């Protein structure tokens, strides 16, 4: 095993593994918060139970119907409040994801020997079970239940193969040493109490179920029997408000402790791997996540063409190479964000993890040198290719809910991805002019009627454009930083605009100045987009009318895609606003608040009408797309889910949200593919010799 286990630094480890005074103080704060919450919660249960007891013991021997109604109503109120307080117990909690696959020691003896030696070094208990998934992380998890508040919890280890795919043995050891640092922390046990408290509060405050539906129907009754329901409604509303405040305060306390736990686990990792391995591991986690997101984004498009890869990690390696080439470095860890002491991002009071650059600085506060083992972490697994196939195929079956998926050779799927990337990746000669923005729409016929013959011999993509676009992006970065300051997310002493420092008190004035400048830049870009179209139209020889029509058709289709995207985003945002407003102020998702249901149905109708319009549009020639096919069938293969009265409103909402997200993602894809084709066509046109030459 020694040949696969990186050498550990020979140091005295106790100063790194001991808990700090700040850590212990925050443990006390969280324990106090937990005690107060459970005391309050127990008091509510005792109070409701006592009311029920009084209702049962109430003497209604008087010959009065009102006396009987009072006894029954009183009992119903107490029962409903008690059920409201205890309904979280009837919900099943699942800590293990169906995407996790358990590993056995006899399958991967090298890995388990590695884990055993690392546990001995970090003085952590060996995990009860070891799981793998496709994810780009590693984590400790355990069962959350009421019994776990009394009995010790058995901790499990999850290893994300998306991370293994990007790290060497030293970095892998650093990541797992960090997780084993959590294994021995008292904060993990406290986190279990916080999790149960969150389950209780979330069930009562944010979730809507049969209890809420029953109360809503009960309140609608026009008889005297509805009086208890009208009493219950403000009572539970008050409890919800108080618990919402408690939820926020308790989680703020635990977030502060959680950040201390991260620093402590990092120090444990430093003690057995050295400082540099921990710093690099933080960056590898970042690039593993980015490359996996990039991969999954393109594989999702491939599934629309019935292309299912049996090795997700083959494509992640290709994505990592592509992203590194874009960064211009061998690894993202070399970039400024990880090492720069000038970084302004601060720990946010509600964040459970400190910013990575702060963690990197803490890991290097007392620098520990160690020899780096650059060999791949896959060496610890007995048959990496077989495991990659197993995890990839399991992921697809779970995500798509089908067992009869026909998998395609990864090289064929990668060829599809390569065509997608090539079409939507713009050449450096454009200086990022088309990155992360839409074209400004203009009247094509009007622009075609007045052509700038005087500018025919000038390229729009010149040094002046590069300087302008560099300044444009810098303004956006500066504006983003200032906005975070104004929102209270960062607290620097100075703010930086165009590489000059200003007092933070001027943030408001600087924000207005930058927004005004960016508005002027957008006006310039609108004129630029129009001139680019005109210049290329002008360069087309008179005998190439087909090329002229193709350019106009490409722009027409592209503007159509942009309008559809904006309209769909507007509907989705309105839909989200309604849901957020209702979650904060309304009672249930079922049979209550007819205005809310009506507004949701209006959004659904607008969405359906928008998609109906797309039936008249045909797809142009694009990579991996059937030319001439209706745009509607590409955007959504199913009918828009009807929003009619009755039935399960929650199901209708979740279905509509999914459909909107699917359409938006496909419109985004079509936007970049269409823009890529326009730029390719214009590159072809620039190679032609224009016939409109001024004398």
XYZ file of C-alpha atoms in Angstrom:
695
model
C 0.000 0.000 0.000
C 2.914 2.339 0.723
C 3.574 2.801 -2.995
C 0.116 4.413 -3.434
C 0.118 6.489 -0.232
C 1.822 9.911 -0.500
C 4.430 10.655 2.131
C 3.167 12.672 5.099
C 5.161 15.582 6.567
C 7.050 14.678 9.736
C 5.651 17.275 12.128
C 3.997 17.466 15.545
C 0.304 17.395 14.537
C -1.480 18.435 17.723
C -1.250 22.229 17.092
C -3.017 21.637 13.760
C -5.715 19.234 14.970
C -6.706 20.884 18.258
C -9.888 22.962 18.325
C -9.509 26.713 18.766
C -11.123 28.909 21.393
C -13.307 30.486 18.682
C -14.505 27.020 17.642
C -15.453 26.089 21.221
C -17.233 29.404 21.761
C -19.373 28.940 18.657
C -20.222 25.384 19.740
C -21.649 26.854 22.960
C -23.673 29.451 21.000
C -25.180 26.814 18.732
C -25.984 24.505 21.656
C -27.745 27.397 23.376
C -29.745 28.089 20.225
C -30.703 24.416 19.898
C -31.762 24.281 23.557
C -33.948 27.380 23.179
C -35.568 26.060 20.007
C -36.412 22.620 21.381
C -37.632 24.187 24.637
C -39.967 26.458 22.674
C -41.078 23.579 20.448
C -41.704 21.293 23.424
C -43.674 24.099 25.070
C -45.918 24.377 22.015
C -46.580 20.623 22.041
C -47.318 20.620 25.780
C -49.627 23.615 25.354
C -51.566 22.031 22.504
C -51.781 18.720 24.376
C -53.070 20.486 27.482
C -55.752 22.260 25.439
C -56.817 18.886 24.051
C -56.908 17.467 27.578
C -59.096 20.354 28.762
C -61.433 19.864 25.804
C -61.847 16.177 26.661
C -62.411 16.923 30.356
C -64.800 19.786 29.674
C -68.163 19.102 31.325
C -70.967 19.621 28.825
C -73.753 17.930 30.790
C -75.782 21.106 30.480
C -78.590 20.682 27.970
C -77.152 23.177 25.552
C -76.191 22.540 21.952
C -73.736 25.427 22.200
C -71.959 23.676 25.033
C -71.500 20.581 22.903
C -70.346 22.634 19.909
C -67.820 24.418 22.138
C -66.415 21.114 23.381
C -66.151 19.635 19.857
C -64.756 22.827 18.336
C -62.260 23.223 21.129
C -61.138 19.628 20.649
C -60.787 20.053 16.877
C -58.691 23.192 17.314
C -56.364 21.452 19.773
C -56.098 18.329 17.556
C -55.339 20.330 14.425
C -52.671 22.444 16.146
C -51.104 19.300 17.618
C -51.063 17.614 14.214
C -49.554 20.783 12.742
C -46.722 20.593 15.286
C -46.068 16.873 14.773
C -46.704 16.422 11.043
C -42.964 16.399 10.235
C -42.795 12.942 11.882
C -44.982 11.506 9.127
C -42.587 12.558 6.384
C -39.876 10.179 5.292
C -36.331 11.523 5.253
C -33.777 10.066 2.902
C -30.135 10.959 3.426
C -28.713 8.576 0.819
C -29.264 9.602 -2.777
C -30.325 6.954 -5.302
C -27.353 8.138 -7.371
C -24.909 6.772 -4.782
C -23.319 3.357 -5.312
C -21.699 1.498 -2.435
C -18.160 0.130 -2.767
C -16.977 -3.071 -1.084
C -13.464 -3.636 0.347
C -12.897 -6.767 -1.743
C -13.712 -4.819 -4.938
C -11.195 -2.011 -4.301
C -8.659 -3.197 -1.702
C -6.135 -0.462 -2.549
C -8.687 2.270 -1.890
C -9.806 0.813 1.444
C -6.207 0.318 2.553
C -5.566 3.977 1.622
C -8.612 5.070 3.665
C -7.584 2.926 6.619
C -4.092 4.422 6.750
C -5.475 7.949 6.402
C -7.952 7.331 9.246
C -5.087 6.217 11.466
C -3.087 9.348 10.654
C -6.025 11.709 11.244
C -7.272 9.684 14.260
C -10.728 9.500 12.706
C -13.117 6.529 12.880
C -13.339 4.472 9.708
C -16.540 5.239 7.756
C -19.347 2.723 8.133
C -19.895 2.679 4.363
C -18.097 4.119 1.340
C -20.090 5.321 -1.662
C -19.219 6.763 -5.067
C -21.195 9.005 -7.403
C -20.622 11.109 -10.515
C -20.288 14.325 -8.481
C -17.221 16.557 -8.235
C -16.815 16.494 -4.457
C -16.333 14.346 -1.377
C -18.455 14.539 1.751
C -19.464 12.994 5.070
C -23.124 12.085 5.442
C -25.208 10.141 7.900
C -28.794 9.201 8.718
C -30.938 11.999 10.194
C -33.703 10.738 12.458
C -35.189 11.334 15.883
C -33.310 8.299 17.203
C -30.031 9.806 15.990
C -30.535 12.586 18.539
C -29.988 9.970 21.255
C -27.847 7.242 19.707
C -24.453 7.876 18.040
C -24.716 8.296 14.272
C -22.648 6.176 11.889
C -20.904 8.363 9.366
C -20.554 7.406 5.702
C -18.082 8.675 3.113
C -19.065 9.750 -0.394
C -16.340 9.998 -3.058
C -17.279 11.860 -6.226
C -15.596 10.358 -9.266
C -15.905 13.724 -10.989
C -13.314 14.896 -8.474
C -11.150 11.761 -8.721
C -10.984 12.433 -12.454
C -9.190 15.753 -11.846
C -6.827 15.225 -8.909
C -3.534 13.536 -8.208
C -2.849 11.305 -5.195
C -1.640 14.151 -2.962
C -4.674 16.301 -3.745
C -7.006 13.318 -3.260
C -5.406 12.622 0.106
C -5.894 16.299 1.085
C -9.605 16.209 0.183
C -10.245 12.998 2.122
C -8.133 14.144 5.080
C -10.372 17.233 5.222
C -13.456 14.983 5.318
C -11.926 12.747 8.000
C -11.215 15.927 9.950
C -15.011 16.342 10.049
C -15.474 12.758 11.258
C -14.102 13.528 14.708
C -15.683 16.972 15.147
C -18.319 17.590 17.820
C -19.882 20.033 15.380
C -21.018 17.109 13.230
C -23.184 15.801 16.100
C -24.518 19.306 16.711
C -25.284 19.545 13.002
C -27.586 16.550 13.401
C -29.654 18.458 15.978
C -29.759 21.483 13.679
C -30.858 19.266 10.783
C -33.746 17.781 12.803
C -34.745 21.277 13.948
C -34.696 22.422 10.314
C -36.904 19.473 9.332
C -39.426 20.446 12.004
C -39.444 24.117 11.049
C -39.391 23.544 7.285
C -42.321 21.120 7.532
C -44.443 23.623 9.433
C -43.350 26.887 7.818
C -42.598 26.155 4.169
C -44.292 22.905 3.178
C -47.958 22.580 2.222
C -49.713 19.225 2.521
C -53.021 17.534 3.365
C -53.205 19.334 6.692
C -53.191 22.708 4.926
C -55.680 21.508 2.298
C -58.055 20.243 4.978
C -57.877 23.574 6.806
C -58.493 25.486 3.576
C -61.573 23.439 2.726
C -62.805 23.740 6.298
C -62.529 27.540 6.238
C -64.633 27.655 3.077
C -67.621 26.235 4.878
C -70.415 28.807 5.258
C -71.747 27.293 8.487
C -70.865 27.764 12.104
C -68.630 24.697 11.798
C -66.021 26.872 10.070
C -65.358 28.911 13.237
C -62.642 26.548 14.592
C -60.842 26.723 11.234
C -60.794 30.511 11.392
C -59.312 30.261 14.891
C -56.666 27.740 13.825
C -55.534 29.808 10.832
C -54.128 32.853 12.739
C -52.761 30.617 15.504
C -50.697 28.522 13.101
C -49.809 31.649 11.126
C -48.300 33.188 14.277
C -46.404 29.971 15.030
C -45.068 29.942 11.468
C -43.849 33.518 11.768
C -42.056 32.831 15.059
C -40.508 29.621 13.738
C -39.344 31.353 10.557
C -37.401 33.839 12.684
C -36.030 30.992 14.805
C -35.061 29.095 11.642
C -33.004 32.015 10.379
C -31.297 32.712 13.714
C -30.445 29.049 14.391
C -28.969 28.590 10.935
C -26.956 31.806 11.236
C -25.381 30.453 14.418
C -24.666 27.093 12.811
C -23.266 28.706 9.638
C -20.723 30.526 11.810
C -19.753 27.233 13.509
C -19.675 25.462 10.142
C -17.073 27.924 8.836
C -14.897 27.193 11.886
C -15.348 23.472 11.210
C -14.061 23.974 7.667
C -10.947 25.760 8.892
C -10.322 23.018 11.459
C -10.748 20.253 8.854
C -8.348 22.120 6.552
C -5.740 22.203 9.333
C -6.145 18.443 9.818
C -5.517 18.002 6.091
C -2.441 20.260 6.211
C -0.987 18.149 9.030
C -0.937 14.984 6.875
C -0.505 16.359 3.315
C 1.205 19.751 3.621
C -0.124 23.207 2.778
C 0.323 23.151 -0.993
C -1.742 19.991 -1.479
C -4.680 21.584 0.375
C -4.427 24.792 -1.670
C -4.268 22.882 -4.942
C -7.121 20.593 -3.888
C -9.367 23.651 -3.412
C -8.657 24.727 -6.978
C -9.072 21.204 -8.351
C -12.519 21.083 -6.752
C -13.339 24.290 -8.603
C -12.146 23.091 -11.993
C -13.694 19.632 -11.476
C -17.056 21.280 -10.832
C -16.734 23.587 -13.853
C -15.670 20.814 -16.208
C -18.440 18.507 -14.973
C -21.062 21.233 -15.448
C -19.721 21.873 -18.952
C -19.867 18.138 -19.714
C -23.355 17.558 -18.356
C -24.661 20.636 -20.194
C -23.596 19.215 -23.555
C -24.541 15.621 -22.721
C -28.065 16.831 -21.957
C -28.279 18.118 -25.541
C -26.885 14.831 -26.811
C -29.716 12.918 -25.120
C -32.185 14.879 -27.272
C -30.602 12.994 -30.164
C -30.734 9.650 -28.302
C -27.006 9.720 -27.624
C -26.294 8.275 -24.164
C -22.633 7.889 -23.248
C -21.466 5.049 -21.048
C -18.512 7.045 -19.714
C -19.269 10.519 -18.393
C -15.697 10.917 -17.168
C -14.190 10.514 -20.642
C -16.046 13.678 -21.654
C -15.136 15.481 -18.435
C -11.439 14.978 -19.203
C -11.986 16.471 -22.661
C -13.942 19.356 -21.129
C -11.165 19.978 -18.615
C -8.620 20.188 -21.436
C -10.864 22.607 -23.337
C -11.443 24.864 -20.316
C -7.765 24.899 -19.424
C -6.956 25.948 -22.983
C -9.446 28.805 -22.623
C -7.829 29.843 -19.327
C -4.395 29.674 -20.928
C -2.930 27.735 -17.988
C -2.190 24.154 -17.041
C -4.627 24.451 -14.173
C -7.123 26.927 -12.759
C -5.220 26.879 -9.439
C -2.658 29.197 -11.006
C -5.245 31.955 -11.390
C -5.345 35.038 -9.186
C -8.481 34.249 -7.203
C -6.758 31.567 -5.132
C -3.666 33.450 -4.011
C -4.361 37.174 -4.282
C -4.310 38.974 -0.912
C -6.209 41.845 -2.573
C -9.315 39.760 -3.125
C -12.283 41.635 -1.631
C -14.645 38.722 -1.088
C -15.327 38.358 2.618
C -16.945 35.650 4.715
C -20.699 36.210 4.513
C -22.621 35.686 7.744
C -25.033 33.168 6.186
C -22.386 31.147 4.263
C -21.624 27.680 5.638
C -18.202 27.635 3.921
C -15.554 30.386 3.882
C -14.438 31.696 0.456
C -11.788 29.467 -1.110
C -9.089 32.142 -1.183
C -9.504 32.686 2.576
C -9.271 28.940 3.165
C -6.112 28.895 1.040
C -4.595 31.700 3.128
C -5.435 29.860 6.350
C -3.882 26.657 5.005
C -0.640 28.544 4.328
C -0.584 30.580 7.547
C 1.908 28.092 9.017
C 3.313 26.622 5.830
C 4.004 22.887 5.923
C 6.139 21.512 3.118
C 5.536 18.024 1.744
C 6.505 15.955 -1.257
C 3.835 15.940 -3.963
C 2.695 12.683 -5.557
C 1.517 13.659 -9.039
C 0.167 10.236 -10.010
C -3.550 9.950 -10.787
C -5.987 9.119 -7.969
C -7.520 6.476 -10.276
C -4.631 4.188 -9.251
C -6.512 3.428 -6.032
C -9.436 1.844 -7.899
C -9.118 -1.736 -9.136
C -10.795 -1.280 -12.505
C -11.327 2.446 -13.211
C -12.904 1.982 -16.657
C -15.442 -0.537 -15.366
C -16.348 1.716 -12.420
C -16.716 4.737 -14.700
C -19.106 2.804 -16.942
C -21.075 1.514 -13.952
C -21.532 4.963 -12.397
C -22.323 6.636 -15.747
C -24.951 4.082 -16.772
C -26.522 4.131 -13.295
C -26.719 7.939 -13.458
C -28.595 7.905 -16.769
C -31.045 5.230 -15.612
C -31.835 7.130 -12.418
C -32.117 10.558 -14.058
C -34.282 9.426 -16.974
C -36.139 6.671 -15.111
C -35.541 4.046 -17.800
C -33.711 0.727 -17.683
C -33.733 0.062 -21.431
C -31.357 2.874 -22.444
C -29.112 1.997 -25.388
C -25.665 3.442 -24.694
C -23.412 4.906 -27.374
C -19.649 4.710 -27.664
C -18.147 7.795 -25.924
C -16.111 8.748 -29.007
C -19.308 9.155 -31.054
C -20.919 11.238 -28.316
C -17.764 13.342 -28.046
C -17.869 13.994 -31.797
C -21.365 15.436 -31.260
C -20.071 17.629 -28.402
C -17.073 18.787 -30.437
C -19.376 19.968 -33.237
C -21.538 21.816 -30.694
C -18.543 23.510 -29.083
C -16.954 24.452 -32.409
C -20.157 26.090 -33.608
C -20.745 28.092 -30.424
C -17.136 29.040 -29.569
C -16.136 32.356 -31.084
C -12.668 33.160 -32.400
C -10.299 35.336 -30.366
C -10.232 37.848 -33.224
C -13.678 39.044 -32.048
C -12.127 40.162 -28.730
C -15.056 38.748 -26.753
C -17.501 41.117 -28.464
C -20.207 38.432 -28.660
C -19.552 36.668 -25.352
C -22.418 36.610 -22.847
C -24.635 39.056 -24.713
C -27.352 39.164 -27.317
C -27.266 41.096 -30.573
C -29.135 44.373 -30.541
C -32.106 43.978 -32.859
C -32.610 46.390 -35.751
C -34.825 46.682 -38.829
C -33.166 44.510 -41.487
C -34.933 46.110 -44.454
C -34.074 49.613 -43.316
C -30.448 48.653 -42.644
C -30.228 47.014 -46.087
C -31.510 50.143 -47.832
C -28.768 52.465 -46.541
C -25.306 50.911 -46.807
C -22.074 52.612 -45.560
C -20.002 52.464 -48.765
C -17.378 54.766 -47.219
C -16.473 52.127 -44.599
C -16.206 49.173 -46.960
C -12.448 48.830 -46.703
C -12.400 48.996 -42.881
C -12.634 45.896 -40.684
C -14.954 46.292 -37.678
C -12.744 43.910 -35.679
C -9.712 46.095 -35.080
C -7.486 47.291 -32.238
C -9.932 50.028 -31.281
C -12.616 47.373 -30.717
C -10.267 45.330 -28.527
C -9.554 48.350 -26.313
C -13.253 49.222 -26.072
C -14.306 45.653 -25.202
C -11.560 45.350 -22.569
C -12.855 48.526 -20.967
C -16.468 47.289 -21.301
C -15.699 44.048 -19.428
C -13.730 45.917 -16.767
C -16.728 48.174 -16.118
C -18.926 45.104 -15.655
C -16.440 43.607 -13.177
C -16.223 46.894 -11.274
C -20.003 47.243 -11.245
C -20.407 43.706 -9.911
C -17.989 44.412 -7.064
C -19.667 47.714 -6.165
C -23.098 46.080 -6.229
C -21.898 43.474 -3.710
C -20.643 46.291 -1.491
C -23.956 48.168 -1.716
C -25.838 44.943 -0.904
C -23.709 44.426 2.182
C -22.108 41.218 0.900
C -18.600 42.684 1.014
C -17.061 45.207 3.415
C -13.790 46.545 1.961
C -12.248 49.851 3.011
C -11.876 50.940 -0.610
C -13.519 50.057 -3.921
C -11.653 49.745 -7.180
C -12.859 51.221 -10.478
C -10.683 50.988 -13.578
C -7.718 49.943 -11.383
C -8.042 53.053 -9.205
C -9.044 52.952 -5.548
C -11.827 55.108 -4.089
C -13.239 55.401 -0.553
C -16.052 52.923 0.017
C -18.341 55.855 0.881
C -18.348 56.775 -2.821
C -19.755 53.386 -3.866
C -23.212 54.818 -4.604
C -21.866 57.589 -6.863
C -19.531 55.166 -8.625
C -22.411 52.766 -9.218
C -24.427 55.496 -10.960
C -21.411 56.593 -13.026
C -20.725 53.039 -14.204
C -24.369 52.334 -15.080
C -24.479 55.538 -17.149
C -21.257 54.587 -18.943
C -22.498 51.071 -19.635
C -25.733 52.453 -21.040
C -23.677 54.546 -23.468
C -21.610 51.464 -24.344
C -24.775 49.505 -25.086
C -25.938 52.262 -27.453
C -22.570 52.002 -29.191
C -22.878 48.191 -29.424
C -26.350 48.548 -30.925
C -24.895 50.745 -33.667
C -21.934 48.354 -34.012
C -24.197 45.316 -34.581
C -26.093 47.200 -37.262
C -22.886 48.344 -39.011
C -21.436 44.799 -38.979
C -24.518 43.518 -40.793
C -24.371 46.366 -43.320
C -20.653 45.962 -44.029
C -20.992 42.253 -44.720
C -24.085 42.774 -46.831
C -22.113 45.316 -48.818
C -19.239 42.898 -49.479
C -21.478 40.285 -51.095
C -21.048 40.334 -54.916
C -24.176 41.304 -56.870
C -24.340 37.866 -58.510
C -24.546 36.142 -55.101
C -28.148 36.981 -54.283
C -28.429 33.625 -52.510
C -25.759 34.666 -50.036
C -27.485 37.972 -49.437
C -30.794 36.212 -48.673
C -29.084 33.674 -46.402
C -27.501 36.426 -44.332
C -30.863 38.174 -43.911
C -32.600 34.897 -43.047
C -29.933 34.072 -40.474
C -30.395 37.431 -38.773
C -34.193 37.141 -38.950
C -34.135 33.729 -37.276
C -31.629 34.898 -34.686
C -33.725 37.910 -33.695
C -36.725 35.589 -33.415
C -34.816 33.316 -31.001
C -33.804 36.313 -28.882
C -37.385 37.597 -28.651
C -38.642 34.137 -27.686
C -35.946 33.845 -25.043
C -36.774 37.247 -23.518
C -40.501 36.484 -23.521
C -40.012 33.065 -21.892
C -37.716 34.533 -19.229
C -40.346 37.188 -18.484
C -43.049 34.529 -18.033
C -40.766 32.391 -15.863
C -39.872 35.346 -13.640
C -43.537 36.245 -13.195
C -44.292 32.626 -12.343
C -41.475 32.585 -9.751
C -42.674 35.881 -8.232
C -46.151 34.434 -7.753
C -44.779 31.302 -6.092
C -42.492 33.288 -3.786
C -45.259 35.684 -2.819
C -47.657 32.839 -2.148
C -45.106 30.898 -0.076
C -44.673 33.925 2.192
C -48.243 35.155 2.521
C -50.756 32.502 1.526
C -52.037 29.358 3.145
C -51.970 26.369 0.812
C -51.382 25.329 -2.763
C -54.701 23.508 -2.878
C -58.166 24.960 -3.238
C -57.206 28.309 -1.691
C -56.592 31.738 -3.093
C -58.402 31.678 -6.407
C -56.564 34.818 -7.496
C -53.245 33.033 -7.120
C -54.489 30.086 -9.186
C -55.851 32.463 -11.820
C -52.519 34.305 -12.114
C -50.660 31.003 -12.520
C -53.090 29.950 -15.239
C -52.454 33.268 -17.042
C -48.714 32.487 -17.062
C -49.436 29.007 -18.397
C -51.635 30.401 -21.178
C -48.971 32.934 -22.205
C -46.378 30.173 -22.262
C -48.618 27.951 -24.387
C -49.394 30.815 -26.814
C -45.694 31.607 -27.122
C -44.879 28.021 -28.056
C -47.772 27.942 -30.512
C -46.154 30.822 -32.396
C -42.991 28.747 -32.852
C -44.897 26.215 -34.971
C -44.532 28.634 -37.903
C -40.735 28.835 -37.681
C -38.395 26.329 -39.327
C -34.908 25.504 -38.127
C -32.069 26.636 -40.420
C -29.033 24.491 -41.217
C -27.121 24.022 -37.952
C -24.855 21.352 -36.512
C -26.705 18.425 -34.883
C -30.081 19.899 -35.854
C -32.510 18.775 -38.549
C -32.816 21.659 -41.009
C -36.405 22.564 -41.859
C -37.879 20.946 -38.728
C -40.445 23.018 -36.795
C -38.904 25.050 -33.990
C -41.796 24.000 -31.726
C -40.914 20.308 -31.846
C -37.311 21.129 -30.977
C -38.158 23.324 -27.986
C -40.637 20.979 -26.314
C -41.694 17.555 -27.525
C -44.721 17.382 -25.206
C -47.815 19.538 -24.845
C -47.788 22.397 -22.346
C -49.251 21.033 -19.136
C -52.815 22.368 -18.752
C -53.587 24.446 -15.680
C -57.225 23.603 -14.937
C -59.120 23.828 -11.669
C -58.991 20.833 -9.364
C -56.364 18.133 -9.181
C -52.894 18.396 -7.745
C -51.757 22.006 -8.053
C -48.245 21.146 -6.838
C -47.808 18.657 -9.685
C -49.002 21.191 -12.259
C -46.612 23.817 -10.913
C -43.576 21.512 -10.904
C -44.371 20.313 -14.440
C -44.706 23.858 -15.780
C -41.468 24.911 -14.065
C -39.669 21.967 -15.667
C -41.102 22.754 -19.111
C -40.120 26.424 -18.896
C -36.584 25.522 -17.837
C -36.298 23.052 -20.718
C -37.436 25.640 -23.277
C -35.084 28.295 -21.886
C -32.078 25.939 -22.020
C -32.864 24.990 -25.601
C -33.318 28.623 -26.620
C -29.934 29.425 -25.042
C -28.364 26.614 -27.048
C -30.068 27.786 -30.233
C -28.931 31.376 -29.577
C -25.244 30.442 -29.474
C -25.504 28.015 -32.389
C -27.321 30.604 -34.510
C -24.862 33.364 -33.617
C -21.965 31.026 -34.385
C -23.398 30.327 -37.850
C -23.869 34.051 -38.510
C -20.231 34.715 -37.638
C -19.070 31.786 -39.793
C -21.122 33.073 -42.723
C -19.699 36.562 -42.270
C -16.175 35.130 -42.200
C -16.937 33.476 -45.553
C -18.254 36.768 -46.910
C -15.112 38.609 -45.811
C -13.092 36.266 -48.023
C -15.054 37.427 -51.088
C -13.949 40.343 -53.245
C -16.635 43.030 -53.091
C -17.949 44.536 -56.314
C -18.992 47.804 -54.629
C -15.621 49.556 -54.767
C -15.541 53.320 -54.586
C -13.554 55.061 -57.295
